[in-house]
């Protein structure tokens, strides 16, 4: 009888220990992403927006490729997931029809996830900035296919009534924009060479939200916008003015990795620049303020642009 009682007590204690261990592991996992983000933020004085708590395993790139036998298409999380699906899913479906192989769009839950999955070569087709295209060409055997035909430049904007006239006046102030390694943010932060005199980047999803956060909600003293987006916004309301513009370079592009054959890469490129694709890519054009559509791109267009990533974590190889 005593043995049975002791056994029952032991099993009860074991159950309590396992339960507490599971809770501790769950808490540690939930705290890991904010801790990593805080480290990255400390390096660049950038604020971090926590990711959503849940993320289906079936949505991860390795599961898409393995379980669905599909090629994985992705882009940085500049928009909400719902908006990203509206922009990119029609492109994935269109290209599936073009090459006869299933292409699935994968939305990464945050920038840290995007960078990790991209750097590991988990994406077969990617649309993102010129510096990231340059890095994949050098490190992941990617080839650029097509790009936005407009030149790529960013402006730092302030409200028209503000007295700020130059970039250095923003040291210590709040700037709404995307967290690094977004190209516009890296290009702007590169102008602040004094570590003690840096602006604070407030992570803000999408050009529309940046515009609203500066012009209307006044959450930031300034914002980082694509030059094309500022032109579009100011045509209607004209509430902001630019105090700085980055040097124009080749625009964002689609790149394809080695799991897509060169023949299929050529088909994808030709399909994306064809008149038949205009409706399919219309939301992509609108989201990026592009008036000129897509044009063929070559790797030489992006040679050396990965230099913008030299101080970014995970990009040195």
mmCIF file of C-alpha atoms in Angstrom, residues 49-171:
data_model
loop_
_atom_site.group_PDB
_atom_site.id
_atom_site.type_symbol
_atom_site.label_atom_id
_atom_site.label_comp_id
_atom_site.label_asym_id
_atom_site.label_seq_id
_atom_site.Cartn_x
_atom_site.Cartn_y
_atom_site.Cartn_z
ATOM 1 C CA UNK A 49 7.312 45.439 -33.835
ATOM 2 C CA UNK A 50 6.669 41.975 -32.310
ATOM 3 C CA UNK A 51 5.562 39.217 -34.630
ATOM 4 C CA UNK A 52 2.258 37.416 -34.307
ATOM 5 C CA UNK A 53 2.239 34.619 -31.748
ATOM 6 C CA UNK A 54 1.150 31.821 -34.058
ATOM 7 C CA UNK A 55 2.516 30.652 -37.369
ATOM 8 C CA UNK A 56 1.373 27.431 -39.002
ATOM 9 C CA UNK A 57 4.154 24.912 -39.654
ATOM 10 C CA UNK A 58 2.490 24.029 -42.951
ATOM 11 C CA UNK A 59 3.186 27.606 -44.095
ATOM 12 C CA UNK A 60 6.948 27.292 -43.661
ATOM 13 C CA UNK A 61 9.034 27.137 -46.867
ATOM 14 C CA UNK A 62 10.402 23.641 -46.222
ATOM 15 C CA UNK A 63 6.873 22.315 -45.774
ATOM 16 C CA UNK A 64 5.651 24.046 -48.914
ATOM 17 C CA UNK A 65 8.539 22.590 -50.923
ATOM 18 C CA UNK A 66 8.437 19.151 -49.300
ATOM 19 C CA UNK A 67 4.780 18.393 -48.636
ATOM 20 C CA UNK A 68 3.279 20.294 -51.573
ATOM 21 C CA UNK A 69 6.156 19.724 -53.997
ATOM 22 C CA UNK A 70 5.960 23.424 -54.845
ATOM 23 C CA UNK A 71 8.403 26.206 -55.606
ATOM 24 C CA UNK A 72 8.398 28.938 -52.952
ATOM 25 C CA UNK A 73 7.849 32.589 -53.869
ATOM 26 C CA UNK A 74 8.336 35.285 -51.242
ATOM 27 C CA UNK A 75 8.858 38.991 -50.608
ATOM 28 C CA UNK A 76 9.667 41.125 -47.536
ATOM 29 C CA UNK A 77 6.767 41.739 -45.130
ATOM 30 C CA UNK A 78 6.292 45.393 -46.046
ATOM 31 C CA UNK A 79 2.515 44.976 -45.891
ATOM 32 C CA UNK A 80 0.046 43.079 -43.760
ATOM 33 C CA UNK A 81 -0.367 39.427 -44.679
ATOM 34 C CA UNK A 82 -3.791 40.070 -46.217
ATOM 35 C CA UNK A 83 -2.450 42.834 -48.456
ATOM 36 C CA UNK A 84 0.627 40.797 -49.411
ATOM 37 C CA UNK A 85 -1.586 37.897 -50.495
ATOM 38 C CA UNK A 86 -3.657 40.264 -52.653
ATOM 39 C CA UNK A 87 -0.478 41.507 -54.341
ATOM 40 C CA UNK A 88 1.575 38.346 -54.744
ATOM 41 C CA UNK A 89 -0.762 35.351 -54.849
ATOM 42 C CA UNK A 90 -2.152 36.208 -58.326
ATOM 43 C CA UNK A 91 1.453 36.392 -59.579
ATOM 44 C CA UNK A 92 2.223 32.954 -58.128
ATOM 45 C CA UNK A 93 -0.898 31.492 -59.746
ATOM 46 C CA UNK A 94 -0.120 33.133 -63.093
ATOM 47 C CA UNK A 95 3.458 31.824 -63.117
ATOM 48 C CA UNK A 96 2.278 28.342 -62.093
ATOM 49 C CA UNK A 97 0.281 28.295 -65.313
ATOM 50 C CA UNK A 98 3.255 29.606 -67.328
ATOM 51 C CA UNK A 99 5.839 26.985 -66.310
ATOM 52 C CA UNK A 100 3.493 24.119 -65.410
ATOM 53 C CA UNK A 101 5.000 23.762 -61.940
ATOM 54 C CA UNK A 102 3.249 24.783 -58.737
ATOM 55 C CA UNK A 103 4.450 28.079 -57.246
ATOM 56 C CA UNK A 104 3.171 29.040 -53.786
ATOM 57 C CA UNK A 105 3.509 32.482 -52.225
ATOM 58 C CA UNK A 106 4.869 32.383 -48.664
ATOM 59 C CA UNK A 107 4.377 35.366 -46.347
ATOM 60 C CA UNK A 108 7.181 35.660 -43.754
ATOM 61 C CA UNK A 109 5.807 36.790 -40.397
ATOM 62 C CA UNK A 110 8.492 39.468 -39.824
ATOM 63 C CA UNK A 111 11.779 40.849 -41.196
ATOM 64 C CA UNK A 112 13.920 38.576 -39.027
ATOM 65 C CA UNK A 113 12.115 35.515 -40.374
ATOM 66 C CA UNK A 114 12.358 36.815 -43.927
ATOM 67 C CA UNK A 115 16.103 37.363 -43.666
ATOM 68 C CA UNK A 116 16.761 33.977 -42.078
ATOM 69 C CA UNK A 117 14.700 32.036 -44.623
ATOM 70 C CA UNK A 118 16.098 34.021 -47.539
ATOM 71 C CA UNK A 119 19.726 33.671 -46.407
ATOM 72 C CA UNK A 120 19.244 29.912 -46.034
ATOM 73 C CA UNK A 121 18.154 29.656 -49.667
ATOM 74 C CA UNK A 122 14.593 28.586 -48.821
ATOM 75 C CA UNK A 123 13.031 30.808 -51.485
ATOM 76 C CA UNK A 124 13.009 29.884 -55.166
ATOM 77 C CA UNK A 125 11.534 33.136 -56.458
ATOM 78 C CA UNK A 126 11.917 36.455 -54.641
ATOM 79 C CA UNK A 127 10.831 40.044 -55.188
ATOM 80 C CA UNK A 128 12.757 42.571 -53.129
ATOM 81 C CA UNK A 129 15.315 45.381 -53.086
ATOM 82 C CA UNK A 130 18.391 45.813 -55.296
ATOM 83 C CA UNK A 131 20.916 45.251 -52.483
ATOM 84 C CA UNK A 132 19.270 41.937 -51.572
ATOM 85 C CA UNK A 133 19.197 40.850 -55.213
ATOM 86 C CA UNK A 134 22.898 41.673 -55.397
ATOM 87 C CA UNK A 135 23.602 39.565 -52.298
ATOM 88 C CA UNK A 136 21.700 36.537 -53.632
ATOM 89 C CA UNK A 137 23.540 36.747 -56.952
ATOM 90 C CA UNK A 138 26.853 36.637 -55.075
ATOM 91 C CA UNK A 139 25.913 34.029 -52.481
ATOM 92 C CA UNK A 140 22.906 31.908 -53.526
ATOM 93 C CA UNK A 141 23.339 31.404 -57.297
ATOM 94 C CA UNK A 142 20.284 33.531 -58.027
ATOM 95 C CA UNK A 143 19.650 35.281 -61.333
ATOM 96 C CA UNK A 144 17.701 38.522 -61.644
ATOM 97 C CA UNK A 145 14.809 38.217 -64.089
ATOM 98 C CA UNK A 146 12.767 41.427 -64.294
ATOM 99 C CA UNK A 147 12.729 44.694 -62.379
ATOM 100 C CA UNK A 148 10.488 47.686 -61.908
ATOM 101 C CA UNK A 149 11.457 49.912 -64.818
ATOM 102 C CA UNK A 150 11.414 53.126 -62.761
ATOM 103 C CA UNK A 151 14.608 54.240 -61.034
ATOM 104 C CA UNK A 152 14.817 53.374 -57.342
ATOM 105 C CA UNK A 153 15.302 56.285 -54.962
ATOM 106 C CA UNK A 154 14.079 57.204 -51.497
ATOM 107 C CA UNK A 155 13.278 60.553 -49.949
ATOM 108 C CA UNK A 156 13.211 61.683 -46.349
ATOM 109 C CA UNK A 157 10.088 63.761 -45.829
ATOM 110 C CA UNK A 158 8.846 66.140 -43.154
ATOM 111 C CA UNK A 159 5.623 68.088 -42.747
ATOM 112 C CA UNK A 160 5.545 71.227 -44.878
ATOM 113 C CA UNK A 161 5.178 73.527 -41.863
ATOM 114 C CA UNK A 162 8.144 72.043 -39.952
ATOM 115 C CA UNK A 163 11.418 73.961 -39.707
ATOM 116 C CA UNK A 164 13.610 70.911 -40.351
ATOM 117 C CA UNK A 165 15.673 71.545 -43.488
ATOM 118 C CA UNK A 166 18.430 68.914 -43.507
ATOM 119 C CA UNK A 167 18.989 65.302 -42.591
ATOM 120 C CA UNK A 168 21.394 65.835 -39.683
ATOM 121 C CA UNK A 169 18.691 67.755 -37.781
ATOM 122 C CA UNK A 170 16.870 64.433 -37.379
ATOM 123 C CA UNK A 171 19.502 62.989 -35.019
#
